[in-house]
Coordinates of C-alpha atoms in Angstrom, one line a residue:
Chain A
X11 CA -19.8 12.7 -7.9
X12 CA -16.1 13.3 -7.7
X13 CA -14.2 13.1 -11.0
X14 CA -10.4 13.0 -11.5
X15 CA -8.6 13.4 -14.7
X16 CA -5.6 11.1 -14.3
X17 CA -2.9 12.9 -16.3
X18 CA -0.2 14.5 -14.2
X19 CA 2.8 13.0 -12.5
X20 CA 4.2 15.8 -10.3
X21 CA 1.3 18.2 -9.7
X22 CA -2.0 17.0 -8.4
X23 CA -4.5 15.7 -11.0
X24 CA -7.5 17.9 -11.8
X25 CA -10.5 16.9 -9.6
X26 CA -13.9 18.4 -9.6
X27 CA -17.5 17.6 -8.5
X28 CA -20.3 16.7 -10.9
X29 CA -23.6 18.0 -9.8
X30 CA -26.5 15.5 -9.5
X31 CA -28.0 16.2 -12.9
X32 CA -24.6 15.6 -14.7
X33 CA -24.0 12.6 -12.6
X34 CA -27.3 11.1 -13.8
X35 CA -26.3 11.9 -17.4
X36 CA -23.0 10.1 -16.9
X37 CA -24.7 7.1 -15.5
X38 CA -27.1 7.0 -18.4
X39 CA -24.2 7.1 -20.8
X40 CA -22.7 4.2 -18.9
X41 CA -25.9 2.2 -19.0
X42 CA -26.0 2.3 -22.8
X43 CA -22.6 0.6 -23.1
X44 CA -22.2 -3.1 -23.7
X45 CA -19.6 -5.5 -22.2
X46 CA -16.3 -5.4 -24.1
X47 CA -15.1 -8.5 -25.9
X48 CA -11.5 -7.7 -25.4
X49 CA -9.4 -6.5 -22.5
X50 CA -9.1 -2.8 -21.9
X51 CA -5.8 -1.3 -22.7
X52 CA -3.5 -0.4 -19.8
X53 CA -2.8 3.3 -19.3
X54 CA 0.8 4.4 -19.8
X55 CA 3.0 5.6 -17.0
X56 CA 3.2 9.2 -18.2
X57 CA 0.5 11.2 -19.9
X58 CA -3.3 10.8 -20.3
X59 CA -4.5 7.8 -18.2
X60 CA -8.2 8.4 -18.4
X61 CA -11.0 9.7 -16.1
X62 CA -11.6 8.1 -12.7
X63 CA -14.9 8.4 -10.8
X64 CA -17.0 6.3 -8.5
X65 CA -20.4 4.8 -9.1
X66 CA -22.5 2.5 -7.0
X67 CA -20.1 -0.5 -7.6
X68 CA -16.9 1.4 -6.8
X69 CA -14.1 3.1 -8.7
X70 CA -14.5 3.4 -12.5
X71 CA -11.8 4.3 -15.0
X72 CA -12.8 5.4 -18.5
X73 CA -9.7 5.2 -20.8
X74 CA -9.4 5.0 -24.5
X75 CA -12.9 3.7 -25.4
X76 CA -13.3 1.4 -22.4
X77 CA -15.0 1.9 -19.1
X78 CA -13.6 -0.4 -16.5
X79 CA -15.7 -0.9 -13.4
X80 CA -15.0 -3.3 -10.5
X81 CA -17.3 -5.9 -12.0
X82 CA -16.8 -5.6 -15.8
X83 CA -15.3 -3.8 -18.7
X84 CA -17.6 -1.9 -21.0
X85 CA -16.8 -1.0 -24.6
X86 CA -17.3 2.6 -25.5
X87 CA -16.1 2.8 -29.1
X88 CA -17.4 6.4 -29.5
X89 CA -15.6 7.6 -26.4
X90 CA -19.0 8.9 -25.1
X91 CA -18.0 8.8 -21.4
X92 CA -14.6 10.4 -21.9
X93 CA -16.0 13.0 -24.3
X94 CA -18.7 13.9 -21.8
X95 CA -16.3 14.2 -19.0
X96 CA -13.9 16.2 -21.1
X97 CA -16.7 18.7 -21.7
X98 CA -17.2 19.0 -18.0
X99 CA -13.6 20.1 -17.3
X100 CA -13.5 23.2 -15.0
X101 CA -12.4 26.3 -16.8
X102 CA -9.0 26.4 -15.2
X103 CA -8.2 23.1 -17.0
X104 CA -9.7 24.0 -20.3
X105 CA -6.3 23.9 -22.0
X106 CA -6.2 20.2 -21.3
X107 CA -9.2 19.6 -23.5
X108 CA -7.3 19.7 -26.8
X109 CA -4.7 17.2 -25.4
X110 CA -7.5 14.8 -24.4
X111 CA -9.3 15.2 -27.7
X112 CA -6.1 14.0 -29.4
X113 CA -6.2 10.9 -27.3
X114 CA -9.9 10.1 -28.1
X115 CA -9.4 8.7 -31.6
X116 CA -9.4 5.0 -32.5
X117 CA -6.0 3.4 -32.7
Chain B
X12 CA 47.2 6.8 43.5
X13 CA 47.8 7.5 39.9
X14 CA 48.7 5.3 37.0
X15 CA 50.8 7.0 34.4
X16 CA 51.3 5.6 31.0
X17 CA 53.3 7.2 28.2
X18 CA 51.5 6.3 25.1
X19 CA 54.3 6.2 22.6
X20 CA 55.2 2.6 21.6
X21 CA 53.6 0.4 19.0
X22 CA 55.0 -3.1 19.7
X23 CA 56.5 -3.2 23.2
X24 CA 54.5 -2.1 26.2
X25 CA 54.3 1.6 26.9
X26 CA 56.3 3.0 29.9
X27 CA 54.0 2.7 32.9
X28 CA 54.3 3.5 36.5
X29 CA 52.3 4.1 39.6
X30 CA 52.4 7.2 41.8
X31 CA 51.5 6.0 45.3
X32 CA 52.7 9.0 47.3
X33 CA 49.7 10.9 48.5
X34 CA 51.4 14.3 48.7
X35 CA 52.8 13.9 45.2
X36 CA 49.4 12.8 43.9
X37 CA 47.7 15.8 45.5
X38 CA 50.3 18.3 44.3
X39 CA 50.0 17.0 40.7
X40 CA 46.2 16.9 40.7
X41 CA 46.1 20.4 42.2
X42 CA 48.2 21.7 39.4
X43 CA 45.9 20.0 36.8
X44 CA 42.9 21.5 38.5
X45 CA 44.3 25.0 38.4
X46 CA 45.2 24.9 34.8
X47 CA 42.6 25.3 32.0
X48 CA 42.5 23.4 28.8
X49 CA 45.2 20.9 29.7
X50 CA 43.3 17.7 29.9
X51 CA 41.8 15.8 27.0
X52 CA 39.9 12.6 26.5
X53 CA 42.3 9.7 26.2
X54 CA 42.8 8.6 22.6
X55 CA 41.1 11.8 21.2
X56 CA 44.3 13.3 19.8
X57 CA 47.1 12.1 17.5
X58 CA 46.9 8.3 17.2
X59 CA 49.7 7.6 14.7
X60 CA 53.2 6.2 15.3
X61 CA 55.4 7.9 17.9
X62 CA 54.7 9.9 21.0
X63 CA 50.9 10.3 21.3
X64 CA 50.0 11.4 24.8
X65 CA 50.5 10.8 28.6
X66 CA 47.6 8.9 30.1
X67 CA 46.7 9.6 33.7
X68 CA 44.3 7.3 35.6
X69 CA 43.0 7.6 39.2
X70 CA 43.1 4.0 40.2
X71 CA 41.4 4.0 43.6
X72 CA 37.7 4.6 44.1
X73 CA 38.1 6.5 47.4
X74 CA 40.4 9.2 46.3
X75 CA 39.2 12.7 47.1
X76 CA 38.2 14.1 43.7
X77 CA 39.3 17.6 42.5
X78 CA 36.9 19.7 40.6
X79 CA 37.6 19.8 36.8
X80 CA 39.8 16.7 37.0
X81 CA 38.4 13.7 35.3
X82 CA 38.9 10.2 36.6
X83 CA 41.0 9.5 33.5
X84 CA 42.5 12.0 31.1
X85 CA 45.4 12.6 28.8
X86 CA 48.1 15.2 28.9
X87 CA 50.2 16.4 26.0
X88 CA 47.4 15.3 23.7
X89 CA 46.9 17.2 20.5
X90 CA 43.2 17.2 21.5
X91 CA 44.0 19.5 24.5
X92 CA 43.0 23.1 24.1
X93 CA 46.3 24.3 25.6
X94 CA 48.8 21.9 24.3
X95 CA 51.8 23.9 25.6
X96 CA 50.5 24.0 29.2
X97 CA 49.4 20.4 28.9
X98 CA 52.9 19.4 27.6
X99 CA 54.5 21.2 30.6
X100 CA 52.5 19.2 33.0
X101 CA 53.4 16.0 31.1
X102 CA 57.1 16.9 31.2
X103 CA 56.8 17.4 35.0
X104 CA 55.4 13.9 35.3
X105 CA 58.0 12.4 33.1
X106 CA 60.9 14.1 34.9
X107 CA 59.6 12.5 38.1
X108 CA 59.4 9.1 36.6
X109 CA 60.9 6.6 39.1
X110 CA 64.2 5.0 37.9
X111 CA 63.6 1.8 39.7
X112 CA 60.0 1.6 40.5
X113 CA 59.1 0.2 43.9
X114 CA 55.9 -1.0 42.4
X115 CA 56.7 -3.7 39.8
X116 CA 54.4 -4.1 36.9
X117 CA 54.4 -6.8 34.3
X118 CA 55.1 -4.2 31.6
X119 CA 58.5 -3.5 33.3
X120 CA 59.8 -6.8 32.1
X121 CA 59.9 -5.6 28.5
X122 CA 60.0 -1.8 29.2
X123 CA 62.0 -1.3 32.3
X124 CA 62.1 2.2 33.7
X125 CA 65.5 3.7 33.6
X126 CA 67.3 6.9 33.0
X127 CA 67.9 6.1 29.3
X128 CA 64.2 5.6 28.8
X129 CA 63.3 8.8 30.6
X130 CA 65.7 10.8 28.4
X131 CA 64.2 9.2 25.3
X132 CA 60.7 10.1 26.4
X133 CA 61.7 13.7 27.2
X134 CA 63.4 14.0 23.8
X135 CA 60.4 12.6 21.9
X136 CA 58.0 14.9 23.9
X137 CA 60.1 17.9 23.0
X138 CA 60.0 17.0 19.3
X139 CA 56.3 16.3 19.5
X140 CA 55.5 19.6 21.2
X141 CA 57.8 21.5 18.8
X142 CA 56.0 20.2 15.8
X143 CA 52.7 18.6 16.9
X144 CA 51.4 16.0 14.5
X145 CA 48.1 16.5 12.8
X146 CA 45.3 14.4 14.0
X147 CA 44.4 11.6 11.6
X148 CA 40.7 11.2 11.3
X149 CA 39.7 8.1 9.4
X150 CA 37.2 8.7 6.6
X151 CA 33.7 8.2 8.0
X152 CA 31.9 5.6 6.1
X153 CA 28.2 5.4 6.2
X154 CA 26.7 2.6 8.1
X155 CA 26.3 -0.6 6.2
X156 CA 23.0 -1.1 4.5
X157 CA 22.6 -4.1 2.2
X158 CA 19.9 -2.2 0.2
X159 CA 22.3 0.6 -0.8
X160 CA 25.5 1.0 -2.7
X161 CA 27.8 4.0 -3.0
X162 CA 28.9 4.5 -6.6
X163 CA 31.1 7.0 -8.5
X164 CA 29.2 9.3 -10.8
X165 CA 30.2 8.3 -14.4
X166 CA 29.7 11.9 -15.5
X167 CA 32.0 13.4 -12.9
X168 CA 34.1 10.7 -11.2
X169 CA 35.1 12.8 -8.2
X170 CA 31.5 12.7 -7.0
X171 CA 29.7 9.8 -5.4
X172 CA 26.1 9.0 -4.6
X173 CA 24.1 6.1 -3.3
X174 CA 21.9 3.8 -5.4
X175 CA 19.2 1.7 -3.8
X176 CA 17.7 -1.6 -4.5
X177 CA 14.5 -1.2 -6.6
X178 CA 11.7 -1.6 -4.1
X179 CA 8.3 -0.8 -5.7
X180 CA 6.5 -2.8 -3.0
X181 CA 7.2 0.0 -0.5
X182 CA 5.2 2.4 -2.7
X183 CA 2.6 0.3 -4.5
X184 CA 0.1 -0.3 -1.7
X185 CA -3.2 1.4 -1.2
X186 CA -2.2 3.5 1.8
X187 CA 1.0 4.9 0.2
X188 CA 0.6 4.9 -3.6
X189 CA -2.1 7.6 -4.0
X190 CA -0.5 10.1 -1.6
X191 CA 3.0 10.1 -3.0
X192 CA 4.1 11.2 -6.5
X193 CA 7.2 11.2 -8.6
X194 CA 9.0 13.8 -6.4
X195 CA 8.4 11.7 -3.3
X196 CA 9.8 8.6 -5.1
X197 CA 12.8 10.3 -6.7
X198 CA 13.8 11.9 -3.3
X199 CA 12.9 8.6 -1.6
X200 CA 10.8 10.3 1.0
X201 CA 7.3 9.2 1.7
X202 CA 5.5 12.3 2.9
X203 CA 2.0 11.2 2.1
X204 CA 1.4 14.8 0.9
X205 CA 2.0 14.5 -2.8
X206 CA 5.1 16.5 -2.4
X207 CA 5.8 19.6 -4.6
X208 CA 9.2 21.1 -5.4
X209 CA 9.8 24.1 -3.2
X210 CA 6.7 23.8 -1.1
X211 CA 8.6 22.8 2.1
X212 CA 10.5 26.1 1.8
X213 CA 7.8 28.5 0.5
X214 CA 9.2 28.3 -3.0
X215 CA 6.6 26.3 -4.8
X216 CA 5.9 27.2 -8.5
X217 CA 2.7 27.1 -10.5
X218 CA 4.7 27.3 -13.8
X219 CA 5.8 23.9 -14.7
X220 CA 8.9 24.6 -16.8
X221 CA 12.5 23.5 -16.5
X222 CA 13.8 26.7 -15.0
X223 CA 11.0 27.2 -12.5
X224 CA 10.8 23.7 -11.2
X225 CA 14.6 23.6 -11.0
X226 CA 14.6 26.7 -8.9
X227 CA 11.8 25.3 -6.6
X228 CA 13.7 22.0 -6.2
X229 CA 16.9 23.8 -5.4
X230 CA 15.1 25.7 -2.7
X231 CA 14.5 22.3 -1.1
X232 CA 18.2 21.7 -1.2
X233 CA 18.8 19.8 -4.4
X234 CA 22.1 20.6 -6.2
X235 CA 23.0 20.3 -9.8
X236 CA 24.9 17.1 -10.8
X237 CA 28.7 17.3 -10.3
X238 CA 28.5 19.6 -7.4
X239 CA 29.7 16.8 -5.2
X240 CA 27.9 16.2 -1.9
X241 CA 30.0 15.2 1.1
X242 CA 29.6 11.9 2.9
X243 CA 27.8 13.7 5.6
X244 CA 24.9 14.1 3.1
X245 CA 24.7 10.3 2.8
X246 CA 22.5 8.8 1.4
X247 CA 22.7 10.9 -1.7
X248 CA 20.4 10.4 -4.7
X249 CA 20.8 11.1 -8.3
X250 CA 17.5 12.5 -9.7
X251 CA 16.5 13.5 -13.2
X252 CA 13.9 16.2 -14.0
X253 CA 11.8 16.4 -17.2
X254 CA 8.8 18.6 -18.1
X255 CA 5.9 18.3 -20.5
X256 CA 6.7 21.2 -22.8
X257 CA 4.1 20.4 -25.5
X258 CA 1.7 22.5 -23.5
X259 CA 4.0 24.8 -21.4
X260 CA 3.3 24.8 -17.8
X261 CA 1.4 21.4 -17.7
X262 CA 3.5 19.2 -15.5
X263 CA 6.9 17.9 -14.5
X264 CA 8.3 14.4 -13.7
X265 CA 11.3 13.0 -11.8
X266 CA 13.3 9.8 -12.0
X267 CA 15.8 8.3 -9.5
X268 CA 18.9 6.2 -10.4
X269 CA 18.6 2.8 -8.8
X270 CA 21.1 0.0 -8.1
X271 CA 21.5 -2.2 -11.2
X272 CA 22.1 0.7 -13.6
X273 CA 18.4 1.5 -14.3
X274 CA 16.1 4.3 -13.3
X275 CA 12.9 4.1 -11.2
X276 CA 10.0 6.5 -11.2
X277 CA 6.4 6.9 -10.0
X278 CA 4.0 8.6 -12.4
X279 CA 1.7 10.6 -10.1
X280 CA -0.5 8.5 -7.9
X281 CA 0.2 5.4 -10.1
X282 CA 2.5 2.5 -9.4
X283 CA 6.3 2.9 -9.0
X284 CA 8.1 1.2 -11.8
X285 CA 11.4 1.0 -13.7
X286 CA 10.0 0.9 -17.2
X287 CA 9.1 3.7 -19.6
X288 CA 5.9 4.4 -21.7
X289 CA 7.0 1.7 -24.1
X290 CA 7.4 -0.8 -21.2
X291 CA 11.2 -0.8 -21.7
X292 CA 13.5 -0.8 -18.6
X293 CA 14.9 2.8 -18.3
X294 CA 18.6 2.9 -18.6
X295 CA 18.7 6.5 -19.8
X296 CA 16.1 9.0 -18.7
X297 CA 17.2 11.4 -21.5
X298 CA 16.3 8.9 -24.2
X299 CA 13.5 6.8 -22.8
X300 CA 9.9 7.0 -23.9
X301 CA 8.5 9.8 -21.7
X302 CA 5.3 10.4 -23.6
X303 CA 4.6 14.1 -23.7
X304 CA 7.4 14.9 -21.2
X305 CA 9.8 15.8 -23.9
X306 CA 12.0 18.5 -22.3
X307 CA 14.9 17.0 -20.3
X308 CA 15.9 19.6 -17.7
X309 CA 18.9 18.0 -16.0
X310 CA 20.3 15.9 -13.2
X311 CA 20.5 16.7 -9.5
X312 CA 21.8 15.3 -6.3
X313 CA 19.6 15.1 -3.3
X314 CA 21.4 14.6 0.0
X315 CA 19.9 13.8 3.4
X316 CA 19.4 17.5 4.2
X317 CA 16.9 17.9 1.3
X318 CA 13.5 18.3 2.9
X319 CA 10.4 18.0 0.8
X320 CA 6.7 18.4 1.5

């Protein structure tokens, strides 16, 4: 599974592959989520805009405690999907981890 | 047969006559063919008031043509490479101007050929050759484009640049949006390569700080604001560069000044817009909400010669 951290404006966003085992783990996390009762927040223009990946239904964006799929919006109040993907960041982007951690707090 | 016109009047018809004598025509054209740098394109030289040039036209389609002699040309034109030699040939023509032309032209009613006129022409030619006027070249204006306006830079009023109508629809479609970033948008060049400053000229940087990104962009041809670009660089853009300095080396971002006094930008592969992170229309890239992109690096002009990739 190809994952993109949507964060940059000028330089290309970090992208990396999740192996099959981690892809399965991500799907399991997604399956535990329940539909959100409110609309997901819109990402800002500049800065952290979430993680983007594809599942069977199409492109998915996990941003600030919500997982938006082509069919529905799932609530993820513990940021489980974003935290999982943050932990999978390739070593060359490790310095982005702290910046993402600061974003994953309830507002 | 030759038609001779002394281009010197503004209101009344120019002095014009026809040389119908074959021997005279041949002698004159032979003299023109032997000389170098004496002919010029009609109307290519001085076009102001006063003596301008002597126009020569071959008026029959079956005249034997001489090499290096155009079908129509000007003598004593400031566009001629050898104005002195060209002027001498013109003088020779004028001195032979017929006083009562056998061939009557309608122009002769208002500008009759006579000795007084010939003297006047020769005097004006001498003054003209003694102190040739400078060629007036009208300022070249860019072609009209209803989507662009040329404005004076409020920070340096001697400089001008072009602002475009905000047109996010061009960028915000699935085939364009993900392949073009802030640098593409600000330069207004869809490369579909996620353009990087300096990459087109082997000067790309991996350190995303003001000085390094500035150097890379200037390798592409950007110049700092107030280094005025000539009209030949039209259309010229005003761009602003910022960087994320909270974690040095993270990223950079560009804005472009638009028609209407606001600024447009395109965050990464996202949609082009004219609002900041607080959803407020950007009237000043220095003070708008830029999220983490807190370091303002400066303004730049990008002319047509700026190539990005």
